[in-house]
Each structure stands twice: as C-alpha cells, then as structure tokens.
PDB file of N, CA, C and O in Angstrom:
ATOM      1  N   MET A   1      65.354  18.316  82.117  1.00 52.00           N
ATOM      2  CA  MET A   1      64.602  17.533  83.055  1.00 52.00           C
ATOM      3  C   MET A   1      63.263  17.152  82.452  1.00 52.00           C
ATOM      4  O   MET A   1      62.547  17.995  81.937  1.00 52.00           O
ATOM      5  N   ALA A   2      62.901  15.932  82.567  1.00 54.00           N
ATOM      6  CA  ALA A   2      61.640  15.461  82.016  1.00 54.00           C
ATOM      7  C   ALA A   2      60.540  15.623  83.053  1.00 54.00           C
ATOM      8  O   ALA A   2      60.780  15.545  84.262  1.00 54.00           O
ATOM      9  N   THR A   3      59.319  15.834  82.589  1.00 57.00           N
ATOM     10  CA  THR A   3      58.191  15.942  83.509  1.00 57.00           C
ATOM     11  C   THR A   3      57.669  14.561  83.820  1.00 57.00           C
ATOM     12  O   THR A   3      57.871  13.611  83.065  1.00 57.00           O
ATOM     13  N   ALA A   4      56.956  14.458  84.916  1.00 57.00           N
ATOM     14  CA  ALA A   4      56.431  13.170  85.344  1.00 57.00           C
ATOM     15  C   ALA A   4      55.185  12.774  84.568  1.00 57.00           C
ATOM     16  O   ALA A   4      54.795  11.623  84.580  1.00 57.00           O
ATOM     17  N   GLU A   5      54.565  13.744  83.851  1.00 55.00           N
ATOM     18  CA  GLU A   5      53.335  13.433  83.122  1.00 55.00           C
ATOM     19  C   GLU A   5      53.654  12.718  81.820  1.00 55.00           C
ATOM     20  O   GLU A   5      54.634  13.034  81.150  1.00 55.00           O
ATOM     21  N   PRO A   6      52.825  11.748  81.442  1.00 57.00           N
ATOM     22  CA  PRO A   6      53.017  11.125  80.131  1.00 57.00           C
ATOM     23  C   PRO A   6      52.773  12.153  79.022  1.00 57.00           C
ATOM     24  O   PRO A   6      52.111  13.160  79.206  1.00 57.00           O
ATOM     25  N   GLU A   7      53.330  11.863  77.875  1.00 57.00           N
ATOM     26  CA  GLU A   7      53.259  12.812  76.765  1.00 57.00           C
ATOM     27  C   GLU A   7      51.821  13.063  76.300  1.00 57.00           C
ATOM     28  O   GLU A   7      51.484  14.135  75.856  1.00 57.00           O
ATOM     29  N   GLU A   8      50.943  12.070  76.411  1.00 60.00           N
ATOM     30  CA  GLU A   8      49.561  12.232  75.955  1.00 60.00           C
ATOM     31  C   GLU A   8      48.787  13.235  76.815  1.00 60.00           C
ATOM     32  O   GLU A   8      47.865  13.876  76.364  1.00 60.00           O
ATOM     33  N   GLN A   9      49.150  13.394  78.065  1.00 66.00           N
ATOM     34  CA  GLN A   9      48.423  14.282  78.955  1.00 66.00           C
ATOM     35  C   GLN A   9      48.894  15.724  78.876  1.00 66.00           C
ATOM     36  O   GLN A   9      48.230  16.625  79.351  1.00 66.00           O
ATOM     37  N   GLN A  10      50.052  15.968  78.282  1.00 63.00           N
ATOM     38  CA  GLN A  10      50.543  17.332  78.149  1.00 63.00           C
ATOM     39  C   GLN A  10      49.786  18.028  77.021  1.00 63.00           C
ATOM     40  O   GLN A  10      49.569  17.442  75.962  1.00 63.00           O
ATOM     41  N   PRO A  11      49.357  19.270  77.249  1.00 58.00           N
ATOM     42  CA  PRO A  11      48.636  19.977  76.191  1.00 58.00           C
ATOM     43  C   PRO A  11      49.566  20.293  75.031  1.00 58.00           C
ATOM     44  O   PRO A  11      50.753  20.535  75.209  1.00 58.00           O
ATOM     45  N   SER A  12      49.004  20.281  73.840  1.00 59.00           N
ATOM     46  CA  SER A  12      49.809  20.584  72.660  1.00 59.00           C
ATOM     47  C   SER A  12      50.128  22.070  72.620  1.00 59.00           C
ATOM     48  O   SER A  12      49.572  22.872  73.361  1.00 59.00           O
ATOM     49  N   THR A  13      51.025  22.448  71.741  1.00 59.00           N
ATOM     50  CA  THR A  13      51.418  23.853  71.614  1.00 59.00           C
ATOM     51  C   THR A  13      50.226  24.707  71.214  1.00 59.00           C
ATOM     52  O   THR A  13      50.058  25.820  71.708  1.00 59.00           O
ATOM     53  N   ALA A  14      49.392  24.211  70.317  1.00 56.00           N
ATOM     54  CA  ALA A  14      48.222  24.980  69.880  1.00 56.00           C
ATOM     55  C   ALA A  14      47.256  25.204  71.040  1.00 56.00           C
ATOM     56  O   ALA A  14      46.699  26.289  71.199  1.00 56.00           O
ATOM     57  N   LYS A  15      47.064  24.208  71.876  1.00 54.00           N
ATOM     58  CA  LYS A  15      46.162  24.363  73.013  1.00 54.00           C
ATOM     59  C   LYS A  15      46.749  25.329  74.038  1.00 54.00           C
ATOM     60  O   LYS A  15      46.038  26.088  74.671  1.00 54.00           O
ATOM     61  N   LYS A  16      48.063  25.327  74.203  1.00 54.00           N
ATOM     62  CA  LYS A  16      48.701  26.257  75.127  1.00 54.00           C
ATOM     63  C   LYS A  16      48.471  27.692  74.649  1.00 54.00           C
ATOM     64  O   LYS A  16      48.141  28.567  75.414  1.00 54.00           O
ATOM     65  N   ALA A  17      48.657  27.929  73.350  1.00 55.00           N
ATOM     66  CA  ALA A  17      48.472  29.271  72.797  1.00 55.00           C
ATOM     67  C   ALA A  17      47.011  29.677  72.857  1.00 55.00           C
ATOM     68  O   ALA A  17      46.690  30.838  73.066  1.00 55.00           O
ATOM     69  N   LEU A  18      46.124  28.725  72.702  1.00 54.00           N
ATOM     70  CA  LEU A  18      44.698  29.023  72.706  1.00 54.00           C
ATOM     71  C   LEU A  18      44.236  29.463  74.091  1.00 54.00           C
ATOM     72  O   LEU A  18      43.335  30.266  74.210  1.00 54.00           O
ATOM     73  N   ARG A  19      44.869  29.007  75.121  1.00 57.00           N
ATOM     74  CA  ARG A  19      44.488  29.384  76.478  1.00 57.00           C
ATOM     75  C   ARG A  19      44.725  30.871  76.749  1.00 57.00           C
ATOM     76  O   ARG A  19      44.049  31.471  77.552  1.00 57.00           O
ATOM     77  N   THR A  20      45.711  31.475  76.109  1.00 60.00           N
ATOM     78  CA  THR A  20      46.033  32.866  76.384  1.00 60.00           C
ATOM     79  C   THR A  20      45.139  33.843  75.629  1.00 60.00           C
ATOM     80  O   THR A  20      45.124  35.023  75.925  1.00 60.00           O
ATOM     81  N   VAL A  21      44.418  33.373  74.659  1.00 62.00           N
ATOM     82  CA  VAL A  21      43.560  34.240  73.856  1.00 62.00           C
ATOM     83  C   VAL A  21      42.206  34.375  74.549  1.00 62.00           C
ATOM     84  O   VAL A  21      41.642  33.397  75.031  1.00 62.00           O
ATOM     85  N   THR A  22      41.711  35.590  74.607  1.00 69.00           N
ATOM     86  CA  THR A  22      40.401  35.780  75.225  1.00 69.00           C
ATOM     87  C   THR A  22      39.331  35.159  74.346  1.00 69.00           C
ATOM     88  O   THR A  22      39.485  35.059  73.130  1.00 69.00           O
ATOM     89  N   LYS A  23      38.248  34.759  74.967  1.00 69.00           N
ATOM     90  CA  LYS A  23      37.169  34.131  74.221  1.00 69.00           C
ATOM     91  C   LYS A  23      36.517  35.142  73.299  1.00 69.00           C
ATOM     92  O   LYS A  23      36.381  36.315  73.639  1.00 69.00           O
ATOM     93  N   LEU A  24      36.127  34.666  72.127  1.00 66.00           N
ATOM     94  CA  LEU A  24      35.446  35.531  71.181  1.00 66.00           C
ATOM     95  C   LEU A  24      34.020  35.777  71.658  1.00 66.00           C
ATOM     96  O   LEU A  24      33.375  34.863  72.190  1.00 66.00           O
ATOM     97  N   PRO A  25      33.526  36.978  71.479  1.00 69.00           N
ATOM     98  CA  PRO A  25      32.138  37.221  71.874  1.00 69.00           C
ATOM     99  C   PRO A  25      31.190  36.470  70.942  1.00 69.00           C
ATOM    100  O   PRO A  25      31.520  36.220  69.786  1.00 69.00           O
ATOM    101  N   GLY A  26      30.052  36.123  71.460  1.00 70.00           N
ATOM    102  CA  GLY A  26      29.063  35.427  70.650  1.00 70.00           C
ATOM    103  C   GLY A  26      28.517  36.344  69.571  1.00 70.00           C
ATOM    104  O   GLY A  26      28.711  37.559  69.579  1.00 70.00           O
ATOM    105  N   GLY A  27      27.851  35.772  68.596  1.00 72.00           N
ATOM    106  CA  GLY A  27      27.282  36.575  67.528  1.00 72.00           C
ATOM    107  C   GLY A  27      26.200  37.495  68.049  1.00 72.00           C
ATOM    108  O   GLY A  27      25.326  37.090  68.806  1.00 72.00           O
ATOM    109  N   HIS A  28      26.294  38.749  67.694  1.00 74.00           N
ATOM    110  CA  HIS A  28      25.289  39.710  68.107  1.00 74.00           C
ATOM    111  C   HIS A  28      25.126  40.749  67.008  1.00 74.00           C
ATOM    112  O   HIS A  28      26.075  41.036  66.284  1.00 74.00           O
ATOM    113  N   PRO A  29      23.964  41.302  66.855  1.00 75.00           N
ATOM    114  CA  PRO A  29      23.753  42.291  65.800  1.00 75.00           C
ATOM    115  C   PRO A  29      24.519  43.575  66.088  1.00 75.00           C
ATOM    116  O   PRO A  29      24.699  43.954  67.241  1.00 75.00           O
ATOM    117  N   ASN A  30      24.968  44.214  65.047  1.00 79.00           N
ATOM    118  CA  ASN A  30      25.685  45.466  65.178  1.00 79.00           C
ATOM    119  C   ASN A  30      24.823  46.548  64.532  1.00 79.00           C
ATOM    120  O   ASN A  30      24.862  46.757  63.325  1.00 79.00           O
ATOM    121  N   GLU A  31      24.031  47.229  65.338  1.00 83.00           N
ATOM    122  CA  GLU A  31      23.056  48.193  64.827  1.00 83.00           C
ATOM    123  C   GLU A  31      23.722  49.361  64.121  1.00 83.00           C
ATOM    124  O   GLU A  31      23.208  49.873  63.135  1.00 83.00           O
ATOM    125  N   GLN A  32      24.885  49.797  64.610  1.00 82.00           N
ATOM    126  CA  GLN A  32      25.546  50.940  63.997  1.00 82.00           C
ATOM    127  C   GLN A  32      25.975  50.622  62.572  1.00 82.00           C
ATOM    128  O   GLN A  32      25.789  51.439  61.666  1.00 82.00           O
ATOM    129  N   MET A  33      26.547  49.456  62.366  1.00 85.00           N
ATOM    130  CA  MET A  33      26.983  49.097  61.019  1.00 85.00           C
ATOM    131  C   MET A  33      25.792  48.827  60.114  1.00 85.00           C
ATOM    132  O   MET A  33      25.851  49.090  58.920  1.00 85.00           O
ATOM    133  N   SER A  34      24.711  48.321  60.659  1.00 89.00           N
ATOM    134  CA  SER A  34      23.505  48.128  59.858  1.00 89.00           C
ATOM    135  C   SER A  34      22.961  49.470  59.405  1.00 89.00           C
ATOM    136  O   SER A  34      22.538  49.628  58.257  1.00 89.00           O
ATOM    137  N   ALA A  35      22.998  50.455  60.282  1.00 90.00           N
ATOM    138  CA  ALA A  35      22.526  51.794  59.926  1.00 90.00           C
ATOM    139  C   ALA A  35      23.418  52.413  58.852  1.00 90.00           C
ATOM    140  O   ALA A  35      22.925  53.031  57.905  1.00 90.00           O
ATOM    141  N   VAL A  36      24.726  52.220  58.972  1.00 91.00           N
ATOM    142  CA  VAL A  36      25.647  52.751  57.963  1.00 91.00           C
ATOM    143  C   VAL A  36      25.370  52.097  56.610  1.00 91.00           C
ATOM    144  O   VAL A  36      25.344  52.764  55.573  1.00 91.00           O
ATOM    145  N   GLY A  37      25.143  50.805  56.608  1.00 92.00           N
ATOM    146  CA  GLY A  37      24.836  50.097  55.363  1.00 92.00           C
ATOM    147  C   GLY A  37      23.548  50.582  54.736  1.00 92.00           C
ATOM    148  O   GLY A  37      23.462  50.740  53.514  1.00 92.00           O
ATOM    149  N   LEU A  38      22.534  50.810  55.557  1.00 94.00           N
ATOM    150  CA  LEU A  38      21.261  51.302  55.018  1.00 94.00           C
ATOM    151  C   LEU A  38      21.403  52.711  54.454  1.00 94.00           C
ATOM    152  O   LEU A  38      20.826  53.033  53.408  1.00 94.00           O
ATOM    153  N   VAL A  39      22.169  53.558  55.118  1.00 95.00           N
ATOM    154  CA  VAL A  39      22.394  54.921  54.611  1.00 95.00           C
ATOM    155  C   VAL A  39      23.145  54.869  53.286  1.00 95.00           C
ATOM    156  O   VAL A  39      22.797  55.573  52.323  1.00 95.00           O
ATOM    157  N   MET A  40      24.164  54.016  53.195  1.00 96.00           N
ATOM    158  CA  MET A  40      24.914  53.893  51.945  1.00 96.00           C
ATOM    159  C   MET A  40      24.023  53.372  50.822  1.00 96.00           C
ATOM    160  O   MET A  40      24.104  53.840  49.689  1.00 96.00           O
ATOM    161  N   PHE A  41      23.162  52.400  51.119  1.00 95.00           N
ATOM    162  CA  PHE A  41      22.237  51.883  50.118  1.00 95.00           C
ATOM    163  C   PHE A  41      21.287  52.974  49.654  1.00 95.00           C
ATOM    164  O   PHE A  41      21.011  53.109  48.462  1.00 95.00           O
ATOM    165  N   GLY A  42      20.784  53.765  50.581  1.00 95.00           N
ATOM    166  CA  GLY A  42      19.874  54.858  50.221  1.00 95.00           C
ATOM    167  C   GLY A  42      20.546  55.891  49.336  1.00 95.00           C
ATOM    168  O   GLY A  42      19.970  56.352  48.348  1.00 95.00           O
ATOM    169  N   LEU A  43      21.776  56.272  49.685  1.00 95.00           N
ATOM    170  CA  LEU A  43      22.507  57.236  48.853  1.00 95.00           C
ATOM    171  C   LEU A  43      22.795  56.679  47.466  1.00 95.00           C
ATOM    172  O   LEU A  43      22.668  57.387  46.461  1.00 95.00           O
ATOM    173  N   LEU A  44      23.176  55.429  47.407  1.00 94.00           N
ATOM    174  CA  LEU A  44      23.426  54.797  46.114  1.00 94.00           C
ATOM    175  C   LEU A  44      22.154  54.737  45.281  1.00 94.00           C
ATOM    176  O   LEU A  44      22.180  54.980  44.066  1.00 94.00           O
ATOM    177  N   LEU A  45      21.037  54.467  45.920  1.00 92.00           N
ATOM    178  CA  LEU A  45      19.758  54.428  45.217  1.00 92.00           C
ATOM    179  C   LEU A  45      19.387  55.805  44.682  1.00 92.00           C
ATOM    180  O   LEU A  45      18.947  55.940  43.529  1.00 92.00           O
ATOM    181  N   VAL A  46      19.598  56.844  45.485  1.00 94.00           N
ATOM    182  CA  VAL A  46      19.290  58.213  45.057  1.00 94.00           C
ATOM    183  C   VAL A  46      20.179  58.621  43.879  1.00 94.00           C
ATOM    184  O   VAL A  46      19.732  59.293  42.951  1.00 94.00           O
ATOM    185  N   ILE A  47      21.442  58.197  43.899  1.00 91.00           N
ATOM    186  CA  ILE A  47      22.362  58.540  42.815  1.00 91.00           C
ATOM    187  C   ILE A  47      22.062  57.735  41.558  1.00 91.00           C
ATOM    188  O   ILE A  47      22.070  58.272  40.448  1.00 91.00           O
ATOM    189  N   MET A  48      21.787  56.443  41.708  1.00 90.00           N
ATOM    190  CA  MET A  48      21.626  55.569  40.551  1.00 90.00           C
ATOM    191  C   MET A  48      20.246  55.654  39.900  1.00 90.00           C
ATOM    192  O   MET A  48      20.117  55.351  38.720  1.00 90.00           O
ATOM    193  N   LEU A  49      19.244  56.046  40.650  1.00 93.00           N
ATOM    194  CA  LEU A  49      17.896  56.071  40.092  1.00 93.00           C
ATOM    195  C   LEU A  49      17.776  56.989  38.875  1.00 93.00           C
ATOM    196  O   LEU A  49      17.207  56.572  37.854  1.00 93.00           O
ATOM    197  N   PRO A  50      18.301  58.208  38.890  1.00 91.00           N
ATOM    198  CA  PRO A  50      18.224  59.038  37.683  1.00 91.00           C
ATOM    199  C   PRO A  50      19.085  58.513  36.525  1.00 91.00           C
ATOM    200  O   PRO A  50      18.782  58.755  35.363  1.00 91.00           O
ATOM    201  N   ILE A  51      20.151  57.796  36.834  1.00 92.00           N
ATOM    202  CA  ILE A  51      21.044  57.289  35.796  1.00 92.00           C
ATOM    203  C   ILE A  51      20.533  55.979  35.200  1.00 92.00           C
ATOM    204  O   ILE A  51      20.898  55.611  34.087  1.00 92.00           O
ATOM    205  N   LEU A  52      19.661  55.286  35.902  1.00 91.00           N
ATOM    206  CA  LEU A  52      19.174  53.978  35.475  1.00 91.00           C
ATOM    207  C   LEU A  52      18.531  53.988  34.089  1.00 91.00           C
ATOM    208  O   LEU A  52      18.820  53.095  33.283  1.00 91.00           O
ATOM    209  N   PRO A  53      17.692  54.962  33.717  1.00 93.00           N
ATOM    210  CA  PRO A  53      17.141  54.957  32.349  1.00 93.00           C
ATOM    211  C   PRO A  53      18.222  55.096  31.278  1.00 93.00           C
ATOM    212  O   PRO A  53      18.125  54.481  30.212  1.00 93.00           O
ATOM    213  N   VAL A  54      19.249  55.865  31.548  1.00 94.00           N
ATOM    214  CA  VAL A  54      20.345  56.020  30.578  1.00 94.00           C
ATOM    215  C   VAL A  54      21.084  54.698  30.409  1.00 94.00           C
ATOM    216  O   VAL A  54      21.390  54.279  29.287  1.00 94.00           O
ATOM    217  N   ILE A  55      21.352  54.028  31.512  1.00 93.00           N
ATOM    218  CA  ILE A  55      22.030  52.727  31.452  1.00 93.00           C
ATOM    219  C   ILE A  55      21.167  51.729  30.698  1.00 93.00           C
ATOM    220  O   ILE A  55      21.670  50.965  29.861  1.00 93.00           O
ATOM    221  N   ALA A  56      19.873  51.706  30.965  1.00 95.00           N
ATOM    222  CA  ALA A  56      18.968  50.784  30.275  1.00 95.00           C
ATOM    223  C   ALA A  56      18.922  51.089  28.779  1.00 95.00           C
ATOM    224  O   ALA A  56      18.900  50.168  27.951  1.00 95.00           O
ATOM    225  N   LEU A  57      18.928  52.361  28.403  1.00 96.00           N
ATOM    226  CA  LEU A  57      18.887  52.742  26.990  1.00 96.00           C
ATOM    227  C   LEU A  57      20.169  52.307  26.281  1.00 96.00           C
ATOM    228  O   LEU A  57      20.111  51.755  25.171  1.00 96.00           O
ATOM    229  N   VAL A  58      21.309  52.523  26.897  1.00 96.00           N
ATOM    230  CA  VAL A  58      22.579  52.098  26.302  1.00 96.00           C
ATOM    231  C   VAL A  58      22.609  50.582  26.147  1.00 96.00           C
ATOM    232  O   VAL A  58      23.043  50.047  25.115  1.00 96.00           O
ATOM    233  N   TRP A  59      22.139  49.860  27.157  1.00 96.00           N
ATOM    234  CA  TRP A  59      22.106  48.402  27.080  1.00 96.00           C
ATOM    235  C   TRP A  59      21.176  47.933  25.970  1.00 96.00           C
ATOM    236  O   TRP A  59      21.510  47.023  25.211  1.00 96.00           O
ATOM    237  N   LEU A  60      20.006  48.569  25.865  1.00 97.00           N
ATOM    238  CA  LEU A  60      19.026  48.191  24.840  1.00 97.00           C
ATOM    239  C   LEU A  60      19.560  48.473  23.442  1.00 97.00           C
ATOM    240  O   LEU A  60      19.424  47.630  22.544  1.00 97.00           O
ATOM    241  N   VAL A  61      20.190  49.623  23.236  1.00 96.00           N
ATOM    242  CA  VAL A  61      20.768  49.945  21.921  1.00 96.00           C
ATOM    243  C   VAL A  61      21.868  48.942  21.577  1.00 96.00           C
ATOM    244  O   VAL A  61      21.971  48.486  20.430  1.00 96.00           O
ATOM    245  N   GLY A  62      22.661  48.568  22.551  1.00 94.00           N
ATOM    246  CA  GLY A  62      23.704  47.571  22.324  1.00 94.00           C
ATOM    247  C   GLY A  62      23.131  46.229  21.911  1.00 94.00           C
ATOM    248  O   GLY A  62      23.648  45.574  21.001  1.00 94.00           O
ATOM    249  N   LYS A  63      22.052  45.808  22.538  1.00 94.00           N
ATOM    250  CA  LYS A  63      21.416  44.536  22.179  1.00 94.00           C
ATOM    251  C   LYS A  63      20.810  44.593  20.782  1.00 94.00           C
ATOM    252  O   LYS A  63      20.895  43.632  20.014  1.00 94.00           O
ATOM    253  N   VAL A  64      20.182  45.718  20.440  1.00 94.00           N
ATOM    254  CA  VAL A  64      19.579  45.863  19.111  1.00 94.00           C
ATOM    255  C   VAL A  64      20.673  45.843  18.047  1.00 94.00           C
ATOM    256  O   VAL A  64      20.545  45.155  17.020  1.00 94.00           O
ATOM    257  N   LEU A  65      21.757  46.581  18.269  1.00 93.00           N
ATOM    258  CA  LEU A  65      22.848  46.594  17.298  1.00 93.00           C
ATOM    259  C   LEU A  65      23.510  45.224  17.180  1.00 93.00           C
ATOM    260  O   LEU A  65      23.944  44.826  16.104  1.00 93.00           O
ATOM    261  N   GLU A  66      23.590  44.502  18.266  1.00 91.00           N
ATOM    262  CA  GLU A  66      24.171  43.162  18.242  1.00 91.00           C
ATOM    263  C   GLU A  66      23.317  42.198  17.428  1.00 91.00           C
ATOM    264  O   GLU A  66      23.833  41.354  16.701  1.00 91.00           O
ATOM    265  N   SER A  67      21.988  42.343  17.504  1.00 90.00           N
ATOM    266  CA  SER A  67      21.103  41.435  16.770  1.00 90.00           C
ATOM    267  C   SER A  67      21.031  41.810  15.293  1.00 90.00           C
ATOM    268  O   SER A  67      20.791  40.955  14.442  1.00 90.00           O
ATOM    269  N   VAL A  68      21.239  43.084  14.956  1.00 90.00           N
ATOM    270  CA  VAL A  68      21.157  43.527  13.571  1.00 90.00           C
ATOM    271  C   VAL A  68      22.469  43.268  12.833  1.00 90.00           C
ATOM    272  O   VAL A  68      22.459  42.977  11.642  1.00 90.00           O
ATOM    273  N   ARG A  69      23.575  43.349  13.522  1.00 85.00           N
ATOM    274  CA  ARG A  69      24.899  43.203  12.914  1.00 85.00           C
ATOM    275  C   ARG A  69      25.063  41.777  12.369  1.00 85.00           C
ATOM    276  O   ARG A  69      24.800  40.793  13.061  1.00 85.00           O
ATOM    277  N   PRO A  70      25.480  41.652  11.089  1.00 74.00           N
ATOM    278  CA  PRO A  70      25.681  40.304  10.529  1.00 74.00           C
ATOM    279  C   PRO A  70      26.886  39.629  11.173  1.00 74.00           C
ATOM    280  O   PRO A  70      27.855  40.269  11.552  1.00 74.00           O
ATOM    281  N   LYS A  71      26.784  38.322  11.288  1.00 71.00           N
ATOM    282  CA  LYS A  71      27.870  37.570  11.941  1.00 71.00           C
ATOM    283  C   LYS A  71      28.808  36.973  10.953  1.00 71.00           C
ATOM    284  O   LYS A  71      28.683  36.601   9.928  1.00 71.00           O
TER     285      LYS A  71
END
C-alpha cells in the first residue's frame, strides 16, 4: 500500500534513525579526566627529570661522533 504523502515529504532512512538516538550533550569540561592527565604529567616529569641529563649526554655524544666521522 502506498502512502498519501509525496516522496519528498517522507523522511529519509538516515533521518528516521537519527530520531531514535538521544541528543549528544554539549561540550563541557571534564575535571576528573583533567586531574588524571595532570597527575600523569607530574609522574612522568618526576621520572624523566633525573634521566634527562643522561639522554642529553647520549644525544650530544652521538652528534659529536656524527660530525667527526668521515663521510
């Protein structure tokens, strides 16, 4: 059986499916995740700070050896 409405007025399949989905909440800050990120950054900083001079020394020695090595 055909409907009495013209085809242009019938909602498309995508619009029909979109009606059943609840609206997304607007953008809002998530303080808990921000706190977790800050704690992780702090721990990473505490761990990496003592290792940073060693990394810099290895990088510097590599650059010096690269410039001295004949090509």
